[in-house]
Amino acid sequence: MARAKACRDCHFLTAETQCPNCKSTNLSTSYTGVVVILRGRHHDDPRKTSYIAERLNIDKPGKYALKVR
Ligand SMILES: [Zn+2]
């Protein structure tokens, strides 16, 4: 499996050449840390229940890079 790329705009991790989350093509292979944001029980905004989601401003569940360079 190829190393995933991280979106510089929303930090989403993807193996594609375009971010499926925000449609940006501004991707980086240089990132540190991976966080997985899980879907809330009531499909709530993850920012309500997750400190990390709030800090990274993530509003959809998925795999994200902690820091993108
Ligand atoms: Zn993105």
XYZ file of N, CA and C and ligand atoms in Angstrom:
208
model
N 0.837 -1.191 0.000
C 0.000 0.000 0.000
C 0.876 1.246 0.000
N 0.570 2.163 -0.861
C 1.323 3.414 -0.939
C 1.061 4.249 0.304
N 2.067 5.016 0.645
C 1.913 5.884 1.802
C 0.849 6.937 1.501
N 0.005 7.130 2.467
C -1.073 8.094 2.282
C -0.526 9.512 2.256
N -1.254 10.367 1.617
C -0.908 11.782 1.598
C -1.893 12.536 2.497
N -1.407 13.612 3.046
C -2.252 14.410 3.930
C -2.633 15.715 3.241
N -3.880 16.069 3.375
C -4.376 17.315 2.799
C -3.885 18.491 3.632
N -3.280 19.481 2.986
C -2.780 20.647 3.730
C -3.930 21.537 4.209
N -5.073 21.408 3.586
C -6.185 22.279 3.952
C -7.015 21.727 5.104
N -7.312 20.415 5.077
C -8.183 19.874 6.135
C -7.545 18.723 6.891
N -6.295 18.341 6.530
C -5.543 17.283 7.206
C -6.053 15.878 6.932
N -7.022 15.703 6.063
C -7.551 14.385 5.735
C -6.470 13.535 5.067
N -6.400 12.240 5.433
C -5.421 11.339 4.828
C -6.057 10.583 3.676
N -5.350 10.527 2.550
C -5.895 9.865 1.378
C -4.778 9.298 0.517
N -5.085 8.265 -0.253
C -4.124 7.719 -1.212
C -4.371 8.312 -2.598
N -5.406 9.116 -2.741
C -5.741 9.722 -4.028
C -4.894 10.973 -4.263
N -5.028 11.542 -5.463
C -4.298 12.760 -5.766
C -5.131 14.001 -5.444
N -6.381 13.760 -5.053
C -7.231 14.872 -4.651
C -7.903 14.504 -3.326
N -8.014 15.457 -2.456
C -8.636 15.191 -1.164
C -10.126 14.904 -1.347
N -10.596 13.713 -0.897
C -12.023 13.398 -1.065
C -12.896 14.180 -0.094
N -12.271 14.810 0.861
C -13.024 15.532 1.892
C -13.348 16.962 1.454
N -12.328 17.690 0.987
C -12.552 19.096 0.638
C -12.204 19.405 -0.817
N -11.838 18.364 -1.592
C -11.557 18.488 -3.029
C -10.286 19.275 -3.342
N -9.475 19.500 -2.330
C -8.215 20.199 -2.558
C -7.199 19.245 -3.178
N -6.295 19.771 -4.002
C -5.196 18.964 -4.526
C -3.893 19.351 -3.836
N -4.004 20.130 -2.806
C -2.849 20.585 -2.039
C -2.495 19.524 -0.987
N -1.836 18.430 -1.444
C -1.542 17.295 -0.577
C -0.058 17.226 -0.272
N 0.268 16.629 0.868
C 1.655 16.523 1.292
C 1.943 15.112 1.778
N 3.144 14.595 1.429
C 3.540 13.290 1.959
C 4.298 13.465 3.260
N 4.525 14.704 3.642
C 5.289 14.982 4.852
C 4.354 15.423 5.972
N 4.077 14.488 6.864
C 3.196 14.812 7.984
C 3.574 13.947 9.177
N 3.172 14.340 10.331
C 3.437 13.542 11.527
C 2.142 13.330 12.299
N 2.024 12.133 12.839
C 0.879 11.814 13.677
C -0.361 11.502 12.869
N -1.094 10.508 13.293
C -2.344 10.160 12.633
C -3.424 10.085 13.704
N -4.521 10.737 13.469
C -5.646 10.609 14.392
C -6.846 10.065 13.615
N -7.599 9.220 14.295
C -8.819 8.681 13.695
C -9.996 9.280 14.446
N -10.815 10.004 13.732
C -12.007 10.598 14.330
C -13.180 9.663 14.041
N -13.797 9.197 15.105
C -14.901 8.256 14.956
C -16.229 8.993 14.879
N -17.163 8.335 14.240
C -18.497 8.906 14.122
C -19.185 8.857 15.492
N -19.820 9.914 15.858
C -20.533 9.963 17.135
C -21.777 9.081 17.111
N -22.283 8.792 18.281
C -23.434 7.890 18.386
C -24.659 8.414 17.646
N -24.810 9.705 17.642
C -25.997 10.273 17.005
C -25.621 11.062 15.752
N -24.478 10.657 15.143
C -23.983 11.324 13.943
C -23.813 12.819 14.183
N -23.405 13.115 15.395
C -23.188 14.508 15.749
C -21.900 15.012 15.122
N -21.753 16.301 15.144
C -20.501 16.929 14.794
C -19.426 16.432 15.770
N -18.340 15.802 15.269
C -17.323 15.265 16.192
C -16.696 16.340 17.066
N -16.779 17.580 16.659
C -16.175 18.654 17.447
C -16.860 18.819 18.796
N -18.102 18.330 18.894
C -18.826 18.452 20.159
C -18.304 17.480 21.211
N -17.782 16.332 20.757
C -17.400 15.298 21.719
C -15.897 15.035 21.743
N -15.150 15.520 20.752
C -13.727 15.217 20.695
C -12.896 16.484 20.777
N -12.004 16.508 21.760
C -11.099 17.648 21.909
C -10.221 17.803 20.678
N -9.723 16.652 20.161
C -8.840 16.701 18.991
C -9.601 17.202 17.764
N -10.803 16.716 17.588
C -11.611 17.170 16.447
C -11.864 18.664 16.546
N -12.076 19.128 17.762
C -12.314 20.551 17.951
C -11.058 21.349 17.623
N -9.913 20.870 18.119
C -8.646 21.573 17.886
C -8.286 21.624 16.406
N -8.533 20.487 15.695
C -8.184 20.436 14.279
C -9.338 20.908 13.402
N -10.447 21.256 14.032
C -11.628 21.721 13.323
C -12.122 20.687 12.307
N -12.277 19.440 12.786
C -12.725 18.341 11.932
C -14.218 18.126 12.140
N -14.972 18.179 11.072
C -16.416 18.000 11.225
C -16.921 16.707 10.596
N -15.980 15.868 10.096
C -16.387 14.579 9.527
C -15.470 13.486 10.061
N -16.005 12.288 10.365
C -15.160 11.192 10.829
C -14.193 10.761 9.745
N -13.046 10.231 10.143
C -12.067 9.769 9.168
C -10.683 9.779 9.767
N -9.687 9.524 8.896
C -8.288 9.518 9.330
C -7.641 10.831 8.946
N -6.982 11.449 9.907
C -6.384 12.764 9.669
C -4.944 12.798 10.168
N -4.135 13.626 9.570
C -2.779 13.853 10.050
C -2.809 14.911 11.139
N -1.961 14.716 12.143
C -1.920 15.681 13.233
C -1.244 16.976 12.776
N -0.083 16.822 12.107
C 0.651 17.974 11.606
C 1.031 17.731 10.160
N 0.765 18.683 9.301
C 1.118 18.584 7.883
C 2.152 19.656 7.584
N 3.224 19.237 6.916
C 4.258 20.212 6.564
C 4.235 20.519 5.082
Zn -8.842 18.282 2.357
